[in-house]
PDB file of C-alpha atoms in Angstrom:
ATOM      1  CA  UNK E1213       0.000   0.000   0.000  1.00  0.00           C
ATOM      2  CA  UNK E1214       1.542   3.533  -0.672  1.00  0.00           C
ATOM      3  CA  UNK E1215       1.096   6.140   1.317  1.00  0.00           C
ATOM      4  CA  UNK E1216       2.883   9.817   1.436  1.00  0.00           C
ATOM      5  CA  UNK E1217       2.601  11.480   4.510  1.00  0.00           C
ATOM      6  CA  UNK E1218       3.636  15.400   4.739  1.00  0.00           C
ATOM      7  CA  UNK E1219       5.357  17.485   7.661  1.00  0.00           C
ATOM      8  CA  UNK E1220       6.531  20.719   7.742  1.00  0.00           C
ATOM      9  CA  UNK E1221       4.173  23.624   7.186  1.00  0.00           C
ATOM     10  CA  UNK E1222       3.083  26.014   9.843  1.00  0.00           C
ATOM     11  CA  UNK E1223       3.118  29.654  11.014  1.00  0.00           C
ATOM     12  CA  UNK E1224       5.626  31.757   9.443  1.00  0.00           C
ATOM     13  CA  UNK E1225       5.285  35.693   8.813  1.00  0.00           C
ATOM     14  CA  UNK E1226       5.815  37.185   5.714  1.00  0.00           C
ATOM     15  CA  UNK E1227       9.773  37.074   4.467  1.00  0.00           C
ATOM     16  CA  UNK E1228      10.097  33.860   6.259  1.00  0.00           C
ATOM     17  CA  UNK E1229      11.066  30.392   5.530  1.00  0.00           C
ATOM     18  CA  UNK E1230       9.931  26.743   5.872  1.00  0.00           C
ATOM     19  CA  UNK E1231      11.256  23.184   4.677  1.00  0.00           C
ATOM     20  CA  UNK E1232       8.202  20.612   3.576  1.00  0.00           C
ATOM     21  CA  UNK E1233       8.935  17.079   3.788  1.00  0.00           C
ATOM     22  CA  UNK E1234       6.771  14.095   2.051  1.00  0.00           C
ATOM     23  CA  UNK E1235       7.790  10.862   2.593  1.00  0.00           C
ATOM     24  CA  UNK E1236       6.243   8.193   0.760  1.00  0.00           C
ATOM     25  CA  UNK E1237       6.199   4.464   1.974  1.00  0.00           C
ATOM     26  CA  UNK E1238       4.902   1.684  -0.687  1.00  0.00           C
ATOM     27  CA  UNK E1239       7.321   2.801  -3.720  1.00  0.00           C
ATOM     28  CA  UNK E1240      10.289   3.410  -4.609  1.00  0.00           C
ATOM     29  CA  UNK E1241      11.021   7.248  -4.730  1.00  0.00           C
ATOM     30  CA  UNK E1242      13.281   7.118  -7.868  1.00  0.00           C
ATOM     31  CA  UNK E1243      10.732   5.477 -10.142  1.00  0.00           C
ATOM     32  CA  UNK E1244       8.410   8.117  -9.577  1.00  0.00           C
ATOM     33  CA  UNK E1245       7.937  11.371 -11.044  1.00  0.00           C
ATOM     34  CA  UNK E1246       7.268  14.027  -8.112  1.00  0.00           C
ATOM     35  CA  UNK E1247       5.071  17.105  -7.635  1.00  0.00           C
ATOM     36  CA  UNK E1248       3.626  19.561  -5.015  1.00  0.00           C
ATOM     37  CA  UNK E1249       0.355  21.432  -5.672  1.00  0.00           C
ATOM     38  CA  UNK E1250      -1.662  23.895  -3.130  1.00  0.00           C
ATOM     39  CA  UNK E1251      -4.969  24.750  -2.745  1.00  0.00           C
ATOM     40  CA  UNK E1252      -6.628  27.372  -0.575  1.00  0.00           C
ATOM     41  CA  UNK E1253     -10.664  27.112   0.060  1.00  0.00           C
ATOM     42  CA  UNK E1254     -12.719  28.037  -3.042  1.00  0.00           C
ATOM     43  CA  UNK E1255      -9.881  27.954  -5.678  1.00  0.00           C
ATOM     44  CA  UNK E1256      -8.614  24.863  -7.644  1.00  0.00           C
ATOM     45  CA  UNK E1257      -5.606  23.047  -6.717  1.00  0.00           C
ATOM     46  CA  UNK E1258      -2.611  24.460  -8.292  1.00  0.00           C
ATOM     47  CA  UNK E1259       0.771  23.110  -9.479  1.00  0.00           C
ATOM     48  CA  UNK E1260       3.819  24.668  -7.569  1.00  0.00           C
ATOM     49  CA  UNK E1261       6.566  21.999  -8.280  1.00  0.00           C
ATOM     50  CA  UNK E1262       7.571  18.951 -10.081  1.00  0.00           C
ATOM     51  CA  UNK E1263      10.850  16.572 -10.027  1.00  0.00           C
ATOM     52  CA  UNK E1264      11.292  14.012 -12.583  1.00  0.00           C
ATOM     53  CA  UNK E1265      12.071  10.581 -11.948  1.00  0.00           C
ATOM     54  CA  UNK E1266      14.443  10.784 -15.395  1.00  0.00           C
ATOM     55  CA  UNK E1267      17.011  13.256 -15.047  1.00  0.00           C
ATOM     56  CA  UNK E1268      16.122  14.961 -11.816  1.00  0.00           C
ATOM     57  CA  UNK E1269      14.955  17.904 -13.770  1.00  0.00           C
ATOM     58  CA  UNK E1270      12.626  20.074 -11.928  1.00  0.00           C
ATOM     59  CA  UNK E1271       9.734  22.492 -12.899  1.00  0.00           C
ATOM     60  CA  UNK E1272       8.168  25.390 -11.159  1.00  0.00           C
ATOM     61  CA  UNK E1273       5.145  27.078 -11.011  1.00  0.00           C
ATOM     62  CA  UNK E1274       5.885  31.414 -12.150  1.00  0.00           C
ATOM     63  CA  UNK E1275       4.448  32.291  -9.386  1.00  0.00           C
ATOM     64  CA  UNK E1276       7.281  30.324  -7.213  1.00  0.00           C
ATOM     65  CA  UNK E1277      10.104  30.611  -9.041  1.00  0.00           C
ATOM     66  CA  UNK E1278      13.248  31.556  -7.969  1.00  0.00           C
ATOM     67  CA  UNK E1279      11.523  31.566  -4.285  1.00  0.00           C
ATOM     68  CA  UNK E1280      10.983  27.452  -4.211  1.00  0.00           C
ATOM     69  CA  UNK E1281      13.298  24.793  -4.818  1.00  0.00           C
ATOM     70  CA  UNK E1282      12.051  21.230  -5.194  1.00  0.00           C
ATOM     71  CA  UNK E1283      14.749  18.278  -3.900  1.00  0.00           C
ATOM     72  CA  UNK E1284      14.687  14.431  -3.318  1.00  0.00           C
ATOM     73  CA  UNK E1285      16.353  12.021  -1.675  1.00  0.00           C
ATOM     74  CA  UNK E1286      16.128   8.730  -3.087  1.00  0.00           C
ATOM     75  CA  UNK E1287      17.553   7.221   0.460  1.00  0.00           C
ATOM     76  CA  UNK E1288      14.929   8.333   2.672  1.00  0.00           C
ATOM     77  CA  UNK E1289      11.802   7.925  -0.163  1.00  0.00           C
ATOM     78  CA  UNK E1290      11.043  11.250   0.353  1.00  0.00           C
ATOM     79  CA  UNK E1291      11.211  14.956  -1.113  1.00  0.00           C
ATOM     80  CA  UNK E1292      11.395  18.270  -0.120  1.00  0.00           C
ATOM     81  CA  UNK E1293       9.999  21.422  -0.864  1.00  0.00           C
ATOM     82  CA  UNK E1294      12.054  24.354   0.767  1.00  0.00           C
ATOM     83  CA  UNK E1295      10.195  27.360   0.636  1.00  0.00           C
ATOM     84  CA  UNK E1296      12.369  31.438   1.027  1.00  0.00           C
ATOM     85  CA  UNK E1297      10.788  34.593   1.162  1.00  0.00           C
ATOM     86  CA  UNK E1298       7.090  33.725   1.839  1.00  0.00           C
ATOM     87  CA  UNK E1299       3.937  36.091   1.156  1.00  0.00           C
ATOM     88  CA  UNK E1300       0.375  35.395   2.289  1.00  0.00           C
ATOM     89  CA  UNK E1301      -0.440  34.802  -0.965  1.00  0.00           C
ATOM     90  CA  UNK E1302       1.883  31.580  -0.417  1.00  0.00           C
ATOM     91  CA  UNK E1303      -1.248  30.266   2.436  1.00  0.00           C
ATOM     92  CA  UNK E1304      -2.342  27.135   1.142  1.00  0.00           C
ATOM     93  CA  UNK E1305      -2.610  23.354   2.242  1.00  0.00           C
ATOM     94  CA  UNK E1306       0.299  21.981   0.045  1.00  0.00           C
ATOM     95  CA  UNK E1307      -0.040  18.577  -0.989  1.00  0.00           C
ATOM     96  CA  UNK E1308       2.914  15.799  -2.364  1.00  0.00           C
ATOM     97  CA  UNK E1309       2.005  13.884  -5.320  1.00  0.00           C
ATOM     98  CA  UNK E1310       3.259  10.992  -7.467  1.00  0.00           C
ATOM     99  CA  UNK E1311       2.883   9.187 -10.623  1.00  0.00           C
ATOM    100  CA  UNK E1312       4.416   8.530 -13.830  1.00  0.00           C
ATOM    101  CA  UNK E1313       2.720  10.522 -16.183  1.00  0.00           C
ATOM    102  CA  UNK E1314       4.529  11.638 -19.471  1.00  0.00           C
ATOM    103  CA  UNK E1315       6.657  14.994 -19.838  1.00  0.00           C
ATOM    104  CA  UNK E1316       3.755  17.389 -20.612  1.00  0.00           C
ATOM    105  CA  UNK E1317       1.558  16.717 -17.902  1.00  0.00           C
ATOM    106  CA  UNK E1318       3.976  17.555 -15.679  1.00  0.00           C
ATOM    107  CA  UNK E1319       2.770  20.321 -14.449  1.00  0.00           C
ATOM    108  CA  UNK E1320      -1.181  18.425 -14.478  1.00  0.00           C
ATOM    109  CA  UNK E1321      -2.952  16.663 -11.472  1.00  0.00           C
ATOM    110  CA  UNK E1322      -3.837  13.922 -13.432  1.00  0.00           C
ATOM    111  CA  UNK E1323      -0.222  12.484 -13.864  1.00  0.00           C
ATOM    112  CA  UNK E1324       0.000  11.513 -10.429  1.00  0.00           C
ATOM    113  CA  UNK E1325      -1.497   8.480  -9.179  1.00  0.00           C
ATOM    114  CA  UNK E1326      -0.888   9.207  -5.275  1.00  0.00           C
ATOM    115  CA  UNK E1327      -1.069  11.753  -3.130  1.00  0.00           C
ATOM    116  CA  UNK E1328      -0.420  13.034   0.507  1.00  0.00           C
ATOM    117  CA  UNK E1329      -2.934  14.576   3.031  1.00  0.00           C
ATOM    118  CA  UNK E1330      -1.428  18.057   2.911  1.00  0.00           C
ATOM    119  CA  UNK E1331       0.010  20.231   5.260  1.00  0.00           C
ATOM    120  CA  UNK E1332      -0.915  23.783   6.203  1.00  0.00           C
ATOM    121  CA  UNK E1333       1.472  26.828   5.328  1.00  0.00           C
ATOM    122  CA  UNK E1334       0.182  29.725   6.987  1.00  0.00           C
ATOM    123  CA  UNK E1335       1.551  33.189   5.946  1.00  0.00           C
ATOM    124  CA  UNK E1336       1.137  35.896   8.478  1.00  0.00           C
ATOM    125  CA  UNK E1337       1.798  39.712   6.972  1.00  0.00           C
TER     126      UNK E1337
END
């Protein structure tokens, strides 16, 4: 059974910093293509990060680039999302996601077959 459980989000004020974690149990981490998405109540989940299982390449979302950086670690089955200079407009419950979907749906929710429960990043101004 695979299962990807998040940690990291939280409280941070604006300008501030935090380090998401997913570990996923089940699969093997390096098979996988990788993602994280958000979603904040009324609006549709949104794609904020992707690693590939080929490569390592990674993809960002505009709005994140050059603020997010997307990691994994084979070893521990997990990845990372480490997260600089946050604005409110960052608050969202982000979400870890995996799947082996081809190159251009990447950036898509539907080419990833598992995901995480989330964890809450709270941006204070």
């Amino acid at each position: 059974q695979v299962e990807l459980v998040e940690s990291g989000g939280g409280l941070v004020q604006a300008g501030g910093s935090l380090r998401l974690s997913c570990r996923g149990s089940g699969l093997t981490a390096n098979t996988y293509n990788w993602a994280w998405f958000r979603q904040t109540p009324g609006k549709d989940r949104e794609f904020v990060a992707a690693i590939r299982r080929s490569g390592g390449y990674t993809y960002y979302a505009d709005s994140v680039k050059g603020r997010f950086t997307m990691s994994r670690d084979n070893g521990k089955n997990s990845v990372y999302l480490q997260i600089d200079n946050l604005t409110p407009e960052d608050t969202a419950v982000y979400s870890c996601a995996a799947g082996i979907g081809i190159l251009s749906a990447t950036r898509t929710e539907s080419a990833y077959r598992y995901w995480g429960q989330g964890t809450q990043v709270t941006v204070s101004s």
